[in-house]
Short mmCIF file of C-alpha atoms in Angstrom, two decimals:
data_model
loop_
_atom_site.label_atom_id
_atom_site.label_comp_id
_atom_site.label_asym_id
_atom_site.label_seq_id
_atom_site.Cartn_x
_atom_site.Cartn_y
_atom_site.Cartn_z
CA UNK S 1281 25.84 -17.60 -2.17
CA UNK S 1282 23.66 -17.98 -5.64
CA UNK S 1283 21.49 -15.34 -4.26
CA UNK S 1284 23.90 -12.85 -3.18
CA UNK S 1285 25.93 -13.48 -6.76
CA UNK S 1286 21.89 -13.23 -8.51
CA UNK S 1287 21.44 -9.59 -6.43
CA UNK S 1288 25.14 -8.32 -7.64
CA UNK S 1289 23.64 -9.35 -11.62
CA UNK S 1290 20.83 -7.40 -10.79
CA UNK S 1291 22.18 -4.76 -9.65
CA UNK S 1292 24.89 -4.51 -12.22
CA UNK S 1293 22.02 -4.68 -14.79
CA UNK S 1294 19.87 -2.02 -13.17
CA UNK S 1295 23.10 0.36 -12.84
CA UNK S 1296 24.00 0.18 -16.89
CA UNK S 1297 20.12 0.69 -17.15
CA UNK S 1298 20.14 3.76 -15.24
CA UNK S 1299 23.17 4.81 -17.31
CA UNK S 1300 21.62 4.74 -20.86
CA UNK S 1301 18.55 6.37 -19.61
CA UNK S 1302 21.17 9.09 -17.73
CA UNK S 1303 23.16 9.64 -20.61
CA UNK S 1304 21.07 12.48 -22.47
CA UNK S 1305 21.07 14.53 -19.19
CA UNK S 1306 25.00 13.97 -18.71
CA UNK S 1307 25.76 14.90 -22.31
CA UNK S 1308 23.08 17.50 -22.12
CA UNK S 1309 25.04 19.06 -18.97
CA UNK S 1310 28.19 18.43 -20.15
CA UNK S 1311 27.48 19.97 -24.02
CA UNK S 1312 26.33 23.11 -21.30
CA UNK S 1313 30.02 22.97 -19.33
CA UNK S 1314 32.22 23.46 -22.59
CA UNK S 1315 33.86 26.38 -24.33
CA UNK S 1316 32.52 27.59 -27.55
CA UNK S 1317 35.43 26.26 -29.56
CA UNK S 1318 34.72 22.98 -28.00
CA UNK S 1319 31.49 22.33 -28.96
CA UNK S 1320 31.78 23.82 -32.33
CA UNK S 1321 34.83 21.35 -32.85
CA UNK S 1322 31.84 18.60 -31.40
CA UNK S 1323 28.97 20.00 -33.53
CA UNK S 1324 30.45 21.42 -36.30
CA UNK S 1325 29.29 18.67 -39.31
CA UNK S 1326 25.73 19.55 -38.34
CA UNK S 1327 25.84 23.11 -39.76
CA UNK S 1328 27.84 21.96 -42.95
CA UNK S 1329 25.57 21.88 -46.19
CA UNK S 1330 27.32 18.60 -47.58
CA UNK S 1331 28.52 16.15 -44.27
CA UNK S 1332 32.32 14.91 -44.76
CA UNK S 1333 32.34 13.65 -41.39
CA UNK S 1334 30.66 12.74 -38.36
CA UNK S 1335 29.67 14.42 -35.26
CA UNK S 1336 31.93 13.70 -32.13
CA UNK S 1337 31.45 14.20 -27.85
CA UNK S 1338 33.70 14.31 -25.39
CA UNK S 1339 32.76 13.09 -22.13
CA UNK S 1340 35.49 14.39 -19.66
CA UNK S 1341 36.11 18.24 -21.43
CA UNK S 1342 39.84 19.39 -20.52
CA UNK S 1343 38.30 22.92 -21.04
CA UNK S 1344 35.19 24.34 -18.92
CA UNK S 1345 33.19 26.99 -18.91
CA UNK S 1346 29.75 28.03 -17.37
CA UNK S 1347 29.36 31.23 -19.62
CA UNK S 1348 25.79 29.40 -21.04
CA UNK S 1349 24.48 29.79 -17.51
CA UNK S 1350 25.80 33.34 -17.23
CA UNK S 1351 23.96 34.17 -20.76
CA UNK S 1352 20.76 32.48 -20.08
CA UNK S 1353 20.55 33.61 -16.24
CA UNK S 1354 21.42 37.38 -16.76
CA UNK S 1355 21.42 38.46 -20.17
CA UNK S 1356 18.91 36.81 -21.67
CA UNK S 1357 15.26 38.47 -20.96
CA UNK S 1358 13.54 35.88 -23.87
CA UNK S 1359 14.65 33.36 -21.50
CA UNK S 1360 12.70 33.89 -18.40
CA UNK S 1361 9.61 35.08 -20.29
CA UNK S 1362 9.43 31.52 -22.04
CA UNK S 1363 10.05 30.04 -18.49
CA UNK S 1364 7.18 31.98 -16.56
CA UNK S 1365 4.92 31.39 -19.92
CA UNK S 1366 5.44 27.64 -19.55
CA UNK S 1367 5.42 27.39 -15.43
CA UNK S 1368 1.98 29.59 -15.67
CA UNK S 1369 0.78 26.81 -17.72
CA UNK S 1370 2.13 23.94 -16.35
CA UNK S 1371 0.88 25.56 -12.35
CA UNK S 1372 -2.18 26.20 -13.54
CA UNK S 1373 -3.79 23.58 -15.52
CA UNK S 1374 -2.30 20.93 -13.04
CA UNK S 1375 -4.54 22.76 -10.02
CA UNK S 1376 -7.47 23.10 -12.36
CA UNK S 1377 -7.25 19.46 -13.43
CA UNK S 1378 -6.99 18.50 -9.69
CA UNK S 1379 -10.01 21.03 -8.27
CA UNK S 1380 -12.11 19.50 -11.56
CA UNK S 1381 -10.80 15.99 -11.53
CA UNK S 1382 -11.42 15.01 -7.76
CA UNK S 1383 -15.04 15.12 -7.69
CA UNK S 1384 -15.35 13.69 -10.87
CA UNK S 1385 -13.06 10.70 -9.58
CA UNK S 1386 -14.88 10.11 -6.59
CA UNK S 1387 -18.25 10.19 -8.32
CA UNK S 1388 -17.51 7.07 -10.06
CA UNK S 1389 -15.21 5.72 -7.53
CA UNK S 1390 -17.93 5.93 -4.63
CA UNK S 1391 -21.24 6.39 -6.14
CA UNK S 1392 -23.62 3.67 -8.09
CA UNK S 1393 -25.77 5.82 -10.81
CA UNK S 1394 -26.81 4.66 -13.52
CA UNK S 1395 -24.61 4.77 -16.84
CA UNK S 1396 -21.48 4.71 -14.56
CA UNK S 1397 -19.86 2.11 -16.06
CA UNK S 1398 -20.20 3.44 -19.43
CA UNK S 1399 -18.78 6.90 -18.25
CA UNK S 1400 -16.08 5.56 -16.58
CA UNK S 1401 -15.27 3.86 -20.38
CA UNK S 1402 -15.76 6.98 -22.03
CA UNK S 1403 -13.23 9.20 -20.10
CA UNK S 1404 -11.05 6.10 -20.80
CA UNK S 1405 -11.68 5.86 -24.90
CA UNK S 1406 -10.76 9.74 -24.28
CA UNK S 1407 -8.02 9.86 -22.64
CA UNK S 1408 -6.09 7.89 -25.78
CA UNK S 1409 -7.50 10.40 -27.92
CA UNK S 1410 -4.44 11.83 -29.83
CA UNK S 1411 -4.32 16.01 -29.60
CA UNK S 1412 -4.69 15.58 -33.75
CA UNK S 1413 -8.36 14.21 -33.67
CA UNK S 1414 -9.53 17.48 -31.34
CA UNK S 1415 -7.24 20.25 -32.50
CA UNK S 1416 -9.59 21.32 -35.03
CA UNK S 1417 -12.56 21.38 -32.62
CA UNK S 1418 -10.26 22.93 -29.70
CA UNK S 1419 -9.37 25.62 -32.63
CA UNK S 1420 -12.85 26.34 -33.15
CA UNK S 1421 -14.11 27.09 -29.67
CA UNK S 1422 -11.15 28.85 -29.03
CA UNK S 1423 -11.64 31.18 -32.09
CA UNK S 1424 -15.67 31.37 -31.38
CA UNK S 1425 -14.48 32.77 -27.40
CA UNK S 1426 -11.50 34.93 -28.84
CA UNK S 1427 -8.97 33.01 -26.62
CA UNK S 1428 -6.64 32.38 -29.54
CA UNK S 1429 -3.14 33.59 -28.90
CA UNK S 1430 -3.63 33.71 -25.02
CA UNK S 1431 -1.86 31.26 -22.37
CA UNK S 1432 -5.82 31.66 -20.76
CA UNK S 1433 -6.99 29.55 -23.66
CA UNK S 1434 -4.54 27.12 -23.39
CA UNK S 1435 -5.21 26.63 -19.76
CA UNK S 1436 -9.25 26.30 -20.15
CA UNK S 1437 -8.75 23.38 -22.62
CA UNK S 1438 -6.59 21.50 -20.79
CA UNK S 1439 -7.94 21.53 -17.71
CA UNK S 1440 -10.77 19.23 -18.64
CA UNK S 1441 -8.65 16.38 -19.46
CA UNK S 1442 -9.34 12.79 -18.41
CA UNK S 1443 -6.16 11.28 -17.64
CA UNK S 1444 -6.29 12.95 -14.28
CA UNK S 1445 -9.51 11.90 -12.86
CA UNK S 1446 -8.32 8.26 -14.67
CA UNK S 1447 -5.22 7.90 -12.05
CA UNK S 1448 -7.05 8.94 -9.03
CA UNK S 1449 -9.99 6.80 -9.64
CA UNK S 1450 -7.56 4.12 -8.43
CA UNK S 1451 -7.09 5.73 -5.54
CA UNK S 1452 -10.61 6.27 -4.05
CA UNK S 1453 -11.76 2.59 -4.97
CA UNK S 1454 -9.30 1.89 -2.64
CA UNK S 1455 -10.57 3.82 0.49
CA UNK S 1456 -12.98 0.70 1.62
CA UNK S 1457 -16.46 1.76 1.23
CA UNK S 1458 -17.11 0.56 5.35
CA UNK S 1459 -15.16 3.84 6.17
CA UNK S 1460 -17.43 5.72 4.05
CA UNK S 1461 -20.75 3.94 5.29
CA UNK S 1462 -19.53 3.98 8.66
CA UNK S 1463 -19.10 8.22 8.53
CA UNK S 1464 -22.46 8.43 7.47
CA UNK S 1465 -24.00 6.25 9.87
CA UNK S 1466 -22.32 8.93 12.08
CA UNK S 1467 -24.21 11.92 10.86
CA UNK S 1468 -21.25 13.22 7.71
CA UNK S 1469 -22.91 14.54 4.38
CA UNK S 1470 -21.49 13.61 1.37
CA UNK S 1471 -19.02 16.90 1.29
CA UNK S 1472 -17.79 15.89 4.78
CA UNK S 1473 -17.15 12.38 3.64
CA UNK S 1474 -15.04 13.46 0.47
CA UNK S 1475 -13.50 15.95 2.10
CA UNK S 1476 -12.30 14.61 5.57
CA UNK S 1477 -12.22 10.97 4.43
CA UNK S 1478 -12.05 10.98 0.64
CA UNK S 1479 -9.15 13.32 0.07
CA UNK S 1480 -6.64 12.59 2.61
CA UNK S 1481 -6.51 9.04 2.18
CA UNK S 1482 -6.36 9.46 -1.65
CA UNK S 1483 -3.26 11.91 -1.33
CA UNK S 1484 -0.84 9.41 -3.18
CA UNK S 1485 -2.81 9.46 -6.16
CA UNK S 1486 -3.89 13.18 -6.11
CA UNK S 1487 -0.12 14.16 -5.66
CA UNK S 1488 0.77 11.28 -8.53
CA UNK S 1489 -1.67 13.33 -10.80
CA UNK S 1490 -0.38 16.45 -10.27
CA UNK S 1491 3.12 15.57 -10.65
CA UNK S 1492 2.72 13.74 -14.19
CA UNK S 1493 0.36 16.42 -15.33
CA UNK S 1494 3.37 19.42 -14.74
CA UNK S 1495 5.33 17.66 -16.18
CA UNK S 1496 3.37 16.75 -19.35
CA UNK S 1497 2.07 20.81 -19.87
CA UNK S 1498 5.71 22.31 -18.71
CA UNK S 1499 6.91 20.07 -21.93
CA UNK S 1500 3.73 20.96 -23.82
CA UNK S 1501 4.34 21.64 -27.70
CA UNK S 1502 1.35 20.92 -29.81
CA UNK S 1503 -1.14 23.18 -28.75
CA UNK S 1504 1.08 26.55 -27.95
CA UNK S 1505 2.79 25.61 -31.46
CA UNK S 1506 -1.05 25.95 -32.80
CA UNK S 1507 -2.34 28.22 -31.06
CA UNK S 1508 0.19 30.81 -29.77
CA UNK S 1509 1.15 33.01 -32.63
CA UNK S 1510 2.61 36.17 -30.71
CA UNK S 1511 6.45 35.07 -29.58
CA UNK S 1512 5.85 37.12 -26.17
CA UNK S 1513 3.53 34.22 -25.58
CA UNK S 1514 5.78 31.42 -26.52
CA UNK S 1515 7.14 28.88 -23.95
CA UNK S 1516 10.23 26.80 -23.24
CA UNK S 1517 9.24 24.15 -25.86
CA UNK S 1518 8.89 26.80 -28.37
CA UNK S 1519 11.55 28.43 -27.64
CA UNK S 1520 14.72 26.33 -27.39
CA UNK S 1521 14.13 24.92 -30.88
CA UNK S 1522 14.38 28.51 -32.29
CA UNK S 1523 18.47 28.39 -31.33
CA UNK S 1524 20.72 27.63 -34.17
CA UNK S 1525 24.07 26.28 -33.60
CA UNK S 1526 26.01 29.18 -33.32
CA UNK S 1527 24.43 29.53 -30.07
CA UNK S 1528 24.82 25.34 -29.44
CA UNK S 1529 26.10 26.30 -25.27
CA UNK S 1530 23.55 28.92 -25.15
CA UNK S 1531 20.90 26.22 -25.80
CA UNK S 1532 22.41 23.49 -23.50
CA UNK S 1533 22.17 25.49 -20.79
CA UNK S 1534 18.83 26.67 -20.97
CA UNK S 1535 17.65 23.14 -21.71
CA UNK S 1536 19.68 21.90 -18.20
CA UNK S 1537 17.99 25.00 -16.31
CA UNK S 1538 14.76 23.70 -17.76
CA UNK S 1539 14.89 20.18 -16.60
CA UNK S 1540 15.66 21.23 -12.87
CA UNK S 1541 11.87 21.92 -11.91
CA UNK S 1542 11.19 18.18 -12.79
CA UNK S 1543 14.00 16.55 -11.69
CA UNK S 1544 13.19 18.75 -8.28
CA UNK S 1545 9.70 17.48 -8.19
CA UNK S 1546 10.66 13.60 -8.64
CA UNK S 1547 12.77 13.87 -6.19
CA UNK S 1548 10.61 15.57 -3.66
CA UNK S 1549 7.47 13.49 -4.54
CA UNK S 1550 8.44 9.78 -5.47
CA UNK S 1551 7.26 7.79 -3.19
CA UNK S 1552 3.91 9.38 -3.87
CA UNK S 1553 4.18 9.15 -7.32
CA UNK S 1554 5.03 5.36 -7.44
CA UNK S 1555 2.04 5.19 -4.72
CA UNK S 1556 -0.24 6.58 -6.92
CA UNK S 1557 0.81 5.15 -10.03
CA UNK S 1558 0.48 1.41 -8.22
CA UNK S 1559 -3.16 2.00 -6.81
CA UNK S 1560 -4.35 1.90 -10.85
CA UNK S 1561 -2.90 -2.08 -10.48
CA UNK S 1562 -4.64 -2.67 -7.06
CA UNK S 1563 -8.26 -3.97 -6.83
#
């Protein structure tokens, strides 16, 4: 009886969790749903030059519309240029982190060289490098290869990134090294091993990688806020900022349409992603 009233707690707990961390995405969608006088009733304080009173939200709107959608959908060109500007960066980087990041990971994971060790600790000190201690230097190459103001130079810099090779390290010290040893007693090279051996059993991680990676360059701000100059080039992060309050629904929406590629790609991949993200823990 103490257990089943302990689980209840819990799960009562967990649910007002899940709530709070909801609540920007239900007041995000909700702020997309209402009528322009609406939200201007809601929002209106934050465009006044002296506040006299505070902002206000209502949850449950009497009046709905979906004319945000309809803008950003059909009439609003901007739009989908930002979007394919931020999922060619997002796609791409993610492969070219994988196709760069795998053989790196299973170097260390697999092989005893000397140095490894110390490596291993140096893609780790870089990884927590913040993006301000290697903007200048990033700004400098780019400049010296003319790939300033291109999504190509964005894409080329991040693709050699550490925290991917980091999170599926995990994953192939996992794959016992008898399955390896035994393969080559059998006659595989070392491609064959990674390959038929290596890669499929590290898929949890490899798909963990990916997945956190999109999601960290479709949100990406710094470095197309430094380096993009031409607005043609811009992408979502860049460009939802740019709307003022008068278009308040306008920006709602496009903000909701934006987080649907993510929430799609949780969904679709989570048991992989908590997979991959619990092999850094195991030993």
């Amino acid at each position: 009886m103490n257990n089943k009233k302990s689980n209840i707690m819990v799960n009562i707990v967990m649910l007002i969790i899940m709530l709070f961390c909801m609540m920007p995405i239900i007041l995000l969608f909700v702020g997309s749903c209402m009528t322009d006088t609406t939200l201007l009733h809601c929002l209106g304080p934050l465009g006044e030059e002296k506040v006299s009173s505070y902002t206000s939200w209502i949850v449950f709107p009497i009046d709905i519309s979906f004319k945000a959608y309809i803008k950003v959908l059909f009439d609003s060109p901007e739009y989908f240029v930002a979007f394919w500007n931020s999922m060619k960066i997002a796609i791409s980087v993610t492969l070219g982190q994988v196709i760069v990041g795998m053989p790196a990971a299973w170097a260390l994971a697999k092989y005893n060289f000397k140095g490894r060790k110390i490596v291993e600790f140096l893609y780790l000190i870089i990884m927590f490098l913040p993006f301000q201690t290697v903007m200048l230097p990033q700004y400098i190459i780019l400049d010296k290869f003319g790939l300033l103001n291109t999504l190509i130079g964005i894409i080329v810099i991040d693709i050699f990134q550490s925290f991917p090779v980091f999170l599926m390290l995990g994953s192939f010290k996992n794959i016992p090294n008898s399955l390896v040893e035994a393969a080559q007693i059998d006659g595989a090279n070392d491609f064959i091993v990674f390959t038929k051996i290596g890669i499929p059993l590290a898929v949890p991680g490899i798909i963990s990688s990916m997945i956190l990676n999109f999601l960290e360059y479709w949100n990406i701000v710094e470095q197309p806020m430094i380096f993009l100059k031409s607005k043609s080039l811009w992408t979502l992060s860049l460009f939802l900022p740019k709307i003022d309050l008068s278009n308040a629904k306008y920006a709602f929406g496009a903000s909701v349409i934006m987080i649907i590629p993510c929430i799609a790609l949780f969904r679709e991949f989570s048991d992989e992603l908590e997979n991959g993200v619990a092999s850094l823990g195991e030993k």
